[in-house]
CSV table of C-alpha atoms in Angstrom, one decimal:
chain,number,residue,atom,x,y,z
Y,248,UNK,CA,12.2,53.1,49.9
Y,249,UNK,CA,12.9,49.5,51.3
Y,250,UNK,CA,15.2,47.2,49.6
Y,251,UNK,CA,13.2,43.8,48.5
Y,252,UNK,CA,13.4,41.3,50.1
Y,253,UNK,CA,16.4,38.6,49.1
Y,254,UNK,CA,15.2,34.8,48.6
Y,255,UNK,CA,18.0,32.2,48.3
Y,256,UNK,CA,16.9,29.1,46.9
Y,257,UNK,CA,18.9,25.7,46.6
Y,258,UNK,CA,19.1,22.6,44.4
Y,259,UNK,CA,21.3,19.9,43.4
Y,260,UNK,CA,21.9,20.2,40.0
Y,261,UNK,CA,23.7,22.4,37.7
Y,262,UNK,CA,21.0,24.9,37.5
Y,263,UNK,CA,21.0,25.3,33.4
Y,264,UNK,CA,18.5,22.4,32.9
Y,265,UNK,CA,15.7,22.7,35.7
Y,266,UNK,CA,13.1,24.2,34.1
Y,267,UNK,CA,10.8,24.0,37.3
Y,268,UNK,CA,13.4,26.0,39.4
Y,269,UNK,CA,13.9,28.5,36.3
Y,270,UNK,CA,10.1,29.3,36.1
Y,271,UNK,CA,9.9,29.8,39.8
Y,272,UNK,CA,12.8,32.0,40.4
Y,273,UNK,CA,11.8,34.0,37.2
Y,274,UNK,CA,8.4,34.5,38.8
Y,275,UNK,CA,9.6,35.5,42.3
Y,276,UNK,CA,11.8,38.0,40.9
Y,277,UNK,CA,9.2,39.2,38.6
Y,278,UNK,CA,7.0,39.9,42.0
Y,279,UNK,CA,9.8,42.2,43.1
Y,280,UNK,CA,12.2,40.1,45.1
Y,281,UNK,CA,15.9,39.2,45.3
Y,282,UNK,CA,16.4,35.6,44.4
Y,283,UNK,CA,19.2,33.8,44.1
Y,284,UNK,CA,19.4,30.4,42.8
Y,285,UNK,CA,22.5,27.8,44.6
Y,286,UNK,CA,23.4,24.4,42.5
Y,287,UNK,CA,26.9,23.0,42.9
Y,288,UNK,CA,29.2,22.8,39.7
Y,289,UNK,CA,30.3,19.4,37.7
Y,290,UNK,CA,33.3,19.0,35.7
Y,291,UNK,CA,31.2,19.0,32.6
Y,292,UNK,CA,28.9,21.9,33.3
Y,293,UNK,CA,28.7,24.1,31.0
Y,294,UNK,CA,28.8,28.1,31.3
Y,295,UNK,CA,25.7,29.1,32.7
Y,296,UNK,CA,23.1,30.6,31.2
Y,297,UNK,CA,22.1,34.1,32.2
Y,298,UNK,CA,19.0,34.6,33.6
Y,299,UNK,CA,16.6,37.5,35.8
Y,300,UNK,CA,17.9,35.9,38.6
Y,301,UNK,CA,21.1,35.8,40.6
Y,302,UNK,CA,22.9,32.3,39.8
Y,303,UNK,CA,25.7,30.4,41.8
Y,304,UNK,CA,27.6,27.2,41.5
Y,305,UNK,CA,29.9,25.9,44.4
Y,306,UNK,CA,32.3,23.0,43.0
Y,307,UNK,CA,32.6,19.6,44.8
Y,308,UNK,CA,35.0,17.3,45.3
Y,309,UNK,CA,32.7,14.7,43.9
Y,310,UNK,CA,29.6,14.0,42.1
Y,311,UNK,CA,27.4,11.6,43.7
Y,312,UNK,CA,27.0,9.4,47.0
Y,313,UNK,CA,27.4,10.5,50.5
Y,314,UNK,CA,30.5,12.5,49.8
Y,315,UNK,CA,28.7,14.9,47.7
Y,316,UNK,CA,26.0,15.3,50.0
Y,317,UNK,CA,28.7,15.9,52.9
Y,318,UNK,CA,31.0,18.5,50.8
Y,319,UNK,CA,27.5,20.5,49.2
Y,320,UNK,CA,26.2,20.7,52.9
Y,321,UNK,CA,29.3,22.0,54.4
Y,322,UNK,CA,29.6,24.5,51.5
Y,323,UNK,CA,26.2,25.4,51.3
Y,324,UNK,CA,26.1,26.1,55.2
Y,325,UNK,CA,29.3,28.2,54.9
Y,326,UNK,CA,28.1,30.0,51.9
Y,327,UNK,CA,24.5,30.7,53.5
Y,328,UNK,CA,26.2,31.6,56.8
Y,329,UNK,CA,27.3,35.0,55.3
Y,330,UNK,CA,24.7,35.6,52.4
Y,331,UNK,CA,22.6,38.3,52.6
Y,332,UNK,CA,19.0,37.0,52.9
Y,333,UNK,CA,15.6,37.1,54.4
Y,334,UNK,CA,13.8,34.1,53.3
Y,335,UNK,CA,15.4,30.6,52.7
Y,336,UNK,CA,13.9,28.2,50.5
Y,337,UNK,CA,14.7,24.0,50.3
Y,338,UNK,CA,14.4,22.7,47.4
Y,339,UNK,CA,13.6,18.5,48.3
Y,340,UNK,CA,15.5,17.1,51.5
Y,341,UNK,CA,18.7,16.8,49.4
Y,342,UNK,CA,19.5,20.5,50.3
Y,343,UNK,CA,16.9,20.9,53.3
Y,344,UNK,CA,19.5,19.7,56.2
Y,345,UNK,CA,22.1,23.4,56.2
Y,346,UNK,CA,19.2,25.6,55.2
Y,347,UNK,CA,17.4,24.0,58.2
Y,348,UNK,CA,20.3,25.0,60.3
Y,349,UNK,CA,21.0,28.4,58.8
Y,350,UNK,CA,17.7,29.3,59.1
Y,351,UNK,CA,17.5,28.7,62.7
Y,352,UNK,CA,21.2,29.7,63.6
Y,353,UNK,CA,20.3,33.4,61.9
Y,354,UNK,CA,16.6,33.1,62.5
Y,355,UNK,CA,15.6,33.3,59.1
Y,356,UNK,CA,12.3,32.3,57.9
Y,357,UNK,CA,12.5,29.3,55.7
Y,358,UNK,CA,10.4,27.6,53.0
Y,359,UNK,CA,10.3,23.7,51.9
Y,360,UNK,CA,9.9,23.3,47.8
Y,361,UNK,CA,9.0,19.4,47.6
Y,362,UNK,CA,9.6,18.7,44.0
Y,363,UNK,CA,9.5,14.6,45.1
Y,364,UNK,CA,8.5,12.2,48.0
Y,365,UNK,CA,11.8,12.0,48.4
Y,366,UNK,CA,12.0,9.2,51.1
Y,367,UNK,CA,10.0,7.1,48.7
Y,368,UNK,CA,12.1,7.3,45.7
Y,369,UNK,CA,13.0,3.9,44.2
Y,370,UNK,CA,16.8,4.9,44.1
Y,371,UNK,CA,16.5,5.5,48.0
Y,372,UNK,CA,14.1,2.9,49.5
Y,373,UNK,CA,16.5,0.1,47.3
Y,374,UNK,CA,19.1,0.7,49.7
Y,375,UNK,CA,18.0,0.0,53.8
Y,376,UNK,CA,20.8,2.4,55.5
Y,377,UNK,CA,20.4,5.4,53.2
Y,378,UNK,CA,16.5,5.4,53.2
Y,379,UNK,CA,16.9,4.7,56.9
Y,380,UNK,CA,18.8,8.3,56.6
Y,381,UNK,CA,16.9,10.4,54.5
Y,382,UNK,CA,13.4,9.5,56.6
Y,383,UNK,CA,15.1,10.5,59.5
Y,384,UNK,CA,16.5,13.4,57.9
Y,385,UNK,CA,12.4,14.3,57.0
Y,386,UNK,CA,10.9,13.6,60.4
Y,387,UNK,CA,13.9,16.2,61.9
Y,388,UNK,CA,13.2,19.0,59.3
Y,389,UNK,CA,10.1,19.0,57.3
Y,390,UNK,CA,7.7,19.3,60.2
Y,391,UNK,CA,9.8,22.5,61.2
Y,392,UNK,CA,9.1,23.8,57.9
Y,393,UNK,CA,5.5,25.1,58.5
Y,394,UNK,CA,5.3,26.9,54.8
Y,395,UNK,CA,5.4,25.5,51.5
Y,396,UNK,CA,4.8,24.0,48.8
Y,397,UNK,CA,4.4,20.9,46.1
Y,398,UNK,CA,3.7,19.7,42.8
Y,399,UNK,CA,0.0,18.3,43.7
Y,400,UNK,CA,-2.6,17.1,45.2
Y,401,UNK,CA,-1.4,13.6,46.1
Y,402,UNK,CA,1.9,14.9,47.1
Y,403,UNK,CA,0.2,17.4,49.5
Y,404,UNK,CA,-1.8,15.0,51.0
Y,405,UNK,CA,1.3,12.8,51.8
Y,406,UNK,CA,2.9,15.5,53.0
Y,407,UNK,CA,0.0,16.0,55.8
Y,408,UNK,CA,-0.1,12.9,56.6
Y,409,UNK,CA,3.5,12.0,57.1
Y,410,UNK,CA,4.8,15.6,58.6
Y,411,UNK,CA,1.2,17.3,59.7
Y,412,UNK,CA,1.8,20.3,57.7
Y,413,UNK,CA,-0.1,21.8,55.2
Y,414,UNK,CA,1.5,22.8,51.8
Y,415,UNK,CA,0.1,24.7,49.1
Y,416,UNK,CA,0.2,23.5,45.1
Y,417,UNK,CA,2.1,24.7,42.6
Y,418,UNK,CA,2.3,22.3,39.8
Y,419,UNK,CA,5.1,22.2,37.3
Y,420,UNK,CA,3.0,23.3,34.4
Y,421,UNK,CA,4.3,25.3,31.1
Y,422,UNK,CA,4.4,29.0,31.0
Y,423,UNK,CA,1.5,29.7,28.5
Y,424,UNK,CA,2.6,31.1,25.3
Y,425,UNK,CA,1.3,31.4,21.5
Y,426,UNK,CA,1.5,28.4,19.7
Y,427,UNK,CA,0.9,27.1,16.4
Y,428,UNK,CA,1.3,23.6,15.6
Y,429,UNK,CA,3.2,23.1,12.7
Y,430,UNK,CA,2.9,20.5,9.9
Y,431,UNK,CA,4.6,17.1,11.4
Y,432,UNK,CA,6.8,16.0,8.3
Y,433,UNK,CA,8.2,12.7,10.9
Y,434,UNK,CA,5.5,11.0,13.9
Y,435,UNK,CA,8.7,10.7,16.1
Y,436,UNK,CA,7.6,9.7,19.4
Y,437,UNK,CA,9.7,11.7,22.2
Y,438,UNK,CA,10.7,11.4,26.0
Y,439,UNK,CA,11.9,14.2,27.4
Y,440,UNK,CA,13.4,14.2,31.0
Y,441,UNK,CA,15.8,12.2,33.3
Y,442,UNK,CA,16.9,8.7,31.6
Y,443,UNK,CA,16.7,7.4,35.3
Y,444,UNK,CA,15.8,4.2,36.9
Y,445,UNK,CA,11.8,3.7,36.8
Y,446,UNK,CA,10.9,6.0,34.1
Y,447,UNK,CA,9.8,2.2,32.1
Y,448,UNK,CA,13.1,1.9,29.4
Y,449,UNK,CA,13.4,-1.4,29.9
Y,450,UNK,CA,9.7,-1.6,28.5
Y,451,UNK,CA,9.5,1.2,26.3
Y,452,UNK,CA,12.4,0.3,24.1
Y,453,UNK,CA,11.3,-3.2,23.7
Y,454,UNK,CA,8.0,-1.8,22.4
Y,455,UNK,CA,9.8,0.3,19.8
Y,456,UNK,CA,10.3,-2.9,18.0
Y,457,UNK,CA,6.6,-3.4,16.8
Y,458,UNK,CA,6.6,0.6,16.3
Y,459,UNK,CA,6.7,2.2,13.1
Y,460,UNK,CA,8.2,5.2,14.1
Y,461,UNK,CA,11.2,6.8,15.9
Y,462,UNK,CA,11.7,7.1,19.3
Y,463,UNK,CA,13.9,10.3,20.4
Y,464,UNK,CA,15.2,10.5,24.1
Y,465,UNK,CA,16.2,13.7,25.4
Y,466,UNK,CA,18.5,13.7,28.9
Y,467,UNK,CA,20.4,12.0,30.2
Y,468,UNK,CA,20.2,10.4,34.0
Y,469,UNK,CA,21.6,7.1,36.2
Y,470,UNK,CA,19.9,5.0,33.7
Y,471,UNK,CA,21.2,6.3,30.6
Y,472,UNK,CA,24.4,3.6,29.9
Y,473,UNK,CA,21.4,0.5,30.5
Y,474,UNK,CA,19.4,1.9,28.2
Y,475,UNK,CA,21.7,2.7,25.8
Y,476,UNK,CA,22.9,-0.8,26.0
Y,477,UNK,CA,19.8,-2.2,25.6
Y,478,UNK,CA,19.1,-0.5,23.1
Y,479,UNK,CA,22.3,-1.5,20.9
Y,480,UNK,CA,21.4,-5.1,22.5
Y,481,UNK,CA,18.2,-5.4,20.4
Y,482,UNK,CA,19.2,-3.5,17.7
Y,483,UNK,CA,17.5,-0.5,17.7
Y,484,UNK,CA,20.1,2.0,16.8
Y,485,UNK,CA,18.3,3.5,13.8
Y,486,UNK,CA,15.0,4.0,16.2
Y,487,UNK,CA,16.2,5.1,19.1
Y,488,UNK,CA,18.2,8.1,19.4
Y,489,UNK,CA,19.7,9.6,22.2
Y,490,UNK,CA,20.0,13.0,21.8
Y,491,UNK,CA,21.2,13.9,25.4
Y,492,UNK,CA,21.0,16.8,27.3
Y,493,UNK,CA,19.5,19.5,25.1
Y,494,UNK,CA,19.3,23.1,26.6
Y,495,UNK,CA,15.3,24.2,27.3
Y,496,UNK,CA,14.9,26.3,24.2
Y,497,UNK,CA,16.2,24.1,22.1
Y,498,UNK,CA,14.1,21.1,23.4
Y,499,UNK,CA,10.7,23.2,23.1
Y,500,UNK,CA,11.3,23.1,19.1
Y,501,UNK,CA,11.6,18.9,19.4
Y,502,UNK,CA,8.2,18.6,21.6
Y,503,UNK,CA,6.1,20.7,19.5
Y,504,UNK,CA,7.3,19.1,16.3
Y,505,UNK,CA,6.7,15.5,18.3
Y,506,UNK,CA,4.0,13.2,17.3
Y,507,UNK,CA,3.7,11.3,21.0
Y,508,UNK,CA,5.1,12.4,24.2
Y,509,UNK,CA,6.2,10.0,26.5
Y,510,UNK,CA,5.2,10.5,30.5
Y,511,UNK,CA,6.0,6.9,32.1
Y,512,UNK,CA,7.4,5.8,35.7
Y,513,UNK,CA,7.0,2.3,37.2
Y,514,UNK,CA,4.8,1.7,40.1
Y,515,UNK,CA,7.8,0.9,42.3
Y,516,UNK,CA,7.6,4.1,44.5
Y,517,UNK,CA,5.1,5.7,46.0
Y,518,UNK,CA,6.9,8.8,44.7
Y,519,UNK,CA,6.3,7.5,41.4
Y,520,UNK,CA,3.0,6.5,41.7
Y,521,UNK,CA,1.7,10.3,43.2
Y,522,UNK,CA,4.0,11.9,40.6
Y,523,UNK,CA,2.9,14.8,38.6
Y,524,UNK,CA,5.5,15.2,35.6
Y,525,UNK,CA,7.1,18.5,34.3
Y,526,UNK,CA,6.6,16.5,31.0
Y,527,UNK,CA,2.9,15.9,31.3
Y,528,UNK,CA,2.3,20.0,31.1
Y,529,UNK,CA,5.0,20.2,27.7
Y,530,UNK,CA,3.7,18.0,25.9
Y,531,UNK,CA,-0.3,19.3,26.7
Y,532,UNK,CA,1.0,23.2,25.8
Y,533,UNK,CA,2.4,22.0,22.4
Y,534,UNK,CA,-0.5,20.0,21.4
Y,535,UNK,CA,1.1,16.9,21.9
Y,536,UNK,CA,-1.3,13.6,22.5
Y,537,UNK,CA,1.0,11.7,25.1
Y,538,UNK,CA,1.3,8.1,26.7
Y,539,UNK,CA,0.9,7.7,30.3
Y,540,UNK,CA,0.8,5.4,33.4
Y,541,UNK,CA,-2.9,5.0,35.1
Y,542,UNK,CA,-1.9,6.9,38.4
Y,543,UNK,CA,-4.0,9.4,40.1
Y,544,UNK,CA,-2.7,12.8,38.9
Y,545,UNK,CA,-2.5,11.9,35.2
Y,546,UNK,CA,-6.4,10.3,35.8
Y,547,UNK,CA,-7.6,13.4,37.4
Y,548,UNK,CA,-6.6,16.1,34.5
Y,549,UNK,CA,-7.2,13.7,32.2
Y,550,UNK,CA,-11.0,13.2,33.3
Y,551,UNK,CA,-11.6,17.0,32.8
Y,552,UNK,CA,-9.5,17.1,29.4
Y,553,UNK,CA,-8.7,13.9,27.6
Y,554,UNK,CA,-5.2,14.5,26.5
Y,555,UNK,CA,-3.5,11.1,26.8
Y,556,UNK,CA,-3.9,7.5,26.4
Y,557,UNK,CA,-3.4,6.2,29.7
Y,558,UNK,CA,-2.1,2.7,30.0
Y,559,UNK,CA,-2.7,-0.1,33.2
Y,560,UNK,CA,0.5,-1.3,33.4
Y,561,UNK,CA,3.9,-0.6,31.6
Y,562,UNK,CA,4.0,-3.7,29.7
Y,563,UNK,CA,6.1,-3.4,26.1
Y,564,UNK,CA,2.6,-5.0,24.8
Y,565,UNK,CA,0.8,-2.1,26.4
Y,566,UNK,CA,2.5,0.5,25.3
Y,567,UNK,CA,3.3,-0.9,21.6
Y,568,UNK,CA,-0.6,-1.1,21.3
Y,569,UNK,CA,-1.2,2.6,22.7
Y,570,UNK,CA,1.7,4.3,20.8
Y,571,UNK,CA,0.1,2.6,17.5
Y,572,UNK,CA,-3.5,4.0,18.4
Y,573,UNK,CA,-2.1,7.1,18.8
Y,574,UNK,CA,0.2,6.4,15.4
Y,575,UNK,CA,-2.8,5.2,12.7
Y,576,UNK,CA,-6.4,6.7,15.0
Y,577,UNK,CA,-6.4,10.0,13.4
Y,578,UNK,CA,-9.8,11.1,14.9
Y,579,UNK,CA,-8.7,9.9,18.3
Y,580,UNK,CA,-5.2,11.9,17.8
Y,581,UNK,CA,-7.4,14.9,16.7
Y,582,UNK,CA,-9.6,14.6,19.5
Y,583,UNK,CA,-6.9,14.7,22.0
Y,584,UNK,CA,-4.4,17.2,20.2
Y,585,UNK,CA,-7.7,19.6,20.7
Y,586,UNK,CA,-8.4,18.8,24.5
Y,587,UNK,CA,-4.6,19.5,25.1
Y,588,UNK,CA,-5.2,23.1,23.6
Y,589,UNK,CA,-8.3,23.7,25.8
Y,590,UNK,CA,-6.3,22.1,28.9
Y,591,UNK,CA,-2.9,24.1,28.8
Y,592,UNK,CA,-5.7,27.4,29.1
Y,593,UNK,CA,-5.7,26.5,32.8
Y,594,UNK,CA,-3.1,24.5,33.7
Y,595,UNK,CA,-0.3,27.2,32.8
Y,596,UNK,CA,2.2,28.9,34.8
Y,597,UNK,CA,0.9,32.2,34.9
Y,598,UNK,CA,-1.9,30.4,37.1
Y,599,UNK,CA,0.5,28.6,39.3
Y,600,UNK,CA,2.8,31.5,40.0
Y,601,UNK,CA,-0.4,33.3,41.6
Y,602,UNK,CA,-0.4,30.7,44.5
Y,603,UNK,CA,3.8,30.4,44.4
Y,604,UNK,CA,3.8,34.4,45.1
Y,605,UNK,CA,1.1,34.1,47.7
Y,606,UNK,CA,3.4,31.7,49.7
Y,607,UNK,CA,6.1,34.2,49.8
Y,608,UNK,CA,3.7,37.7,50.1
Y,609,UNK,CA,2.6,36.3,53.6
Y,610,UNK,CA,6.1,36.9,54.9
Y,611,UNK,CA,6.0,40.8,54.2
């Protein structure tokens, strides 16, 4: 009998918190391979949590700018140099540079996961000489990775266009379960996700002011001191609460018990502006009406089922009017807590793991 075949997957985080990464090694290992999962280990990472899949953590010698990016290379090439492994997966051109190298150097085949446009992310394109990098980096790599995948349609598109390849979808939507929604004793409004530059806190906490309700923030990110601090600056300590990083079982019992969901980014990136948010897809499987930016993912889903208000612009005027429809309309919040009910019927996981297996199968 032949031994399945071993997948080795690689991110930049911690692994406990990334839910997308969770569902898609879960599934792969479900189809009958070997998957391991590679993020590098913080000082305040906590133990990790066990999972169907193989897990690993290599430490660094620090935790952001170019020095983590030169250590988690080196370590990941020297780690990947002598793990067992047929297939070596990418996950977003922060890790793509030593599987890139392994893959050729042991002539392995290799897969690119492109959770972001990652040359057009706001915290990249702000600084000349380290966008200048990263495109470069894409142009070397990306077009030698013939197979894979992204988060949708836009991003595919971009993808073609910029690199000439052609990658299949595989959005970041909710693994579909039973759900009931239960009665809401507080219309808190939640955002769950990275507190990171662009996601609109320097509007959204403004507009809490002429809210009657609570705002609860769940992560944290390289935005979360600002908004804190803005926060405490307008005095909103009592109506916005930062809950912080808030393991995925746990956070599934605040979104269903949520009122609003909150699914904002500023139209500063191109990234942003094709985005199709892990958020979007909670939010929708717990019933949750939510308030979103005008851009062409959210539009599209949201012709077929209206499930959110979508807003122009991220003004604090904008979004203080929209939360309070979505507050005091009760047959508009009805209407759109059923669509999101209908909706998460087809856009669910156990859909998009059909197409994430199919990627893999055509290496058998």
């Amino acid at each position: 009998m032949s031994q399945p075949k071993k997948i080795v997957c690689t991110v930049t985080n911690d692994l406990n918190y990334d839910q997308r990464m969770i569902r898609i090694c879960t599934s792969l290992t479900e189809a009958g391979y070997d998957v391991t999962l590679i993020g590098f280990e913080r000082k305040t990472s906590q133990p990790i949590i066990p999972r169907p899949f193989k897990q690993v953590r290599l430490s660094i010698i620090a935790e952001q700018g170019k020095i983590m990016y030169l250590h988690y290379w080196i370590k990941l090439f020297f780690f990947l140099l002598f793990r067992k492994v047929d297939i070596l997966c990418a996950i977003d051109l922060d890790t793509i540079m030593p599987v890139y190298y392994i893959s050729k150097l042991r002539g392995k085949k290799r897969v690119y996961d492109a959770h972001e446009i990652f040359t057009e992310l706001k915290e990249v394109i702000d600084r000349p000489a380290v966008h200048k990098m990263w495109l470069w980096i894409g142009k070397h790599t990306v077009p030698n990775f013939p197979v894979g995948y992204t988060i949708g349609e836009c991003y595919a598109e971009d993808f073609k266009a910029k690199y000439g390849v052609d990658y299949k979808i595989v959005r970041n939507a909710t693994i579909l379960r039973p759900v009931t929604i239960p009665e809401k004793t507080e219309r808190f409004i939640l955002y769950q996700g990275a507190v990171n530059v662009g996601r609109c806190f320097e509007q959204l906490i403004p507009a809490m002011k002429d809210v009657n309700a609570r705002l609860i923030i769940c992560g944290k990110g390289n935005f979360s001191e600002e908004a804190m601090a803005l926060t405490k600056q307008l005095g909103l300590e009592d109506k916005v609460i930062f809950k912080g990083y808030i393991p995925p079982a746990e956070l599934r019992d605040y979104t269903i018990k949520a009122w609003v969901g909150i699914t904002l980014f500023e139209d500063t990136s191109l990234s942003n502006r094709l985005s199709l948010a892990n958020r979007f897809f909670d939010y929708m499987h717990n019933g949750v009406p939510q308030l979103c930016i005008k851009y062409p993912e959210y539009e599209r889903i949201n012709t077929q089922y209206e499930i959110a208000s979508l807003i122009d612009s991220a003004t604090p005027q904008n979004i203080a009017s929209a939360l309070k429809r979505l507050l005091d309309d009760a047959d508009y919040y009805n209407k759109l807590q059923q669509n999101c009910m209908q909706a998460r019927e087809k856009y669910c996981w156990q859909e998009e793991a059909k197409t994430l297996v199919s990627v893999y199968k055509q290496f058998d």
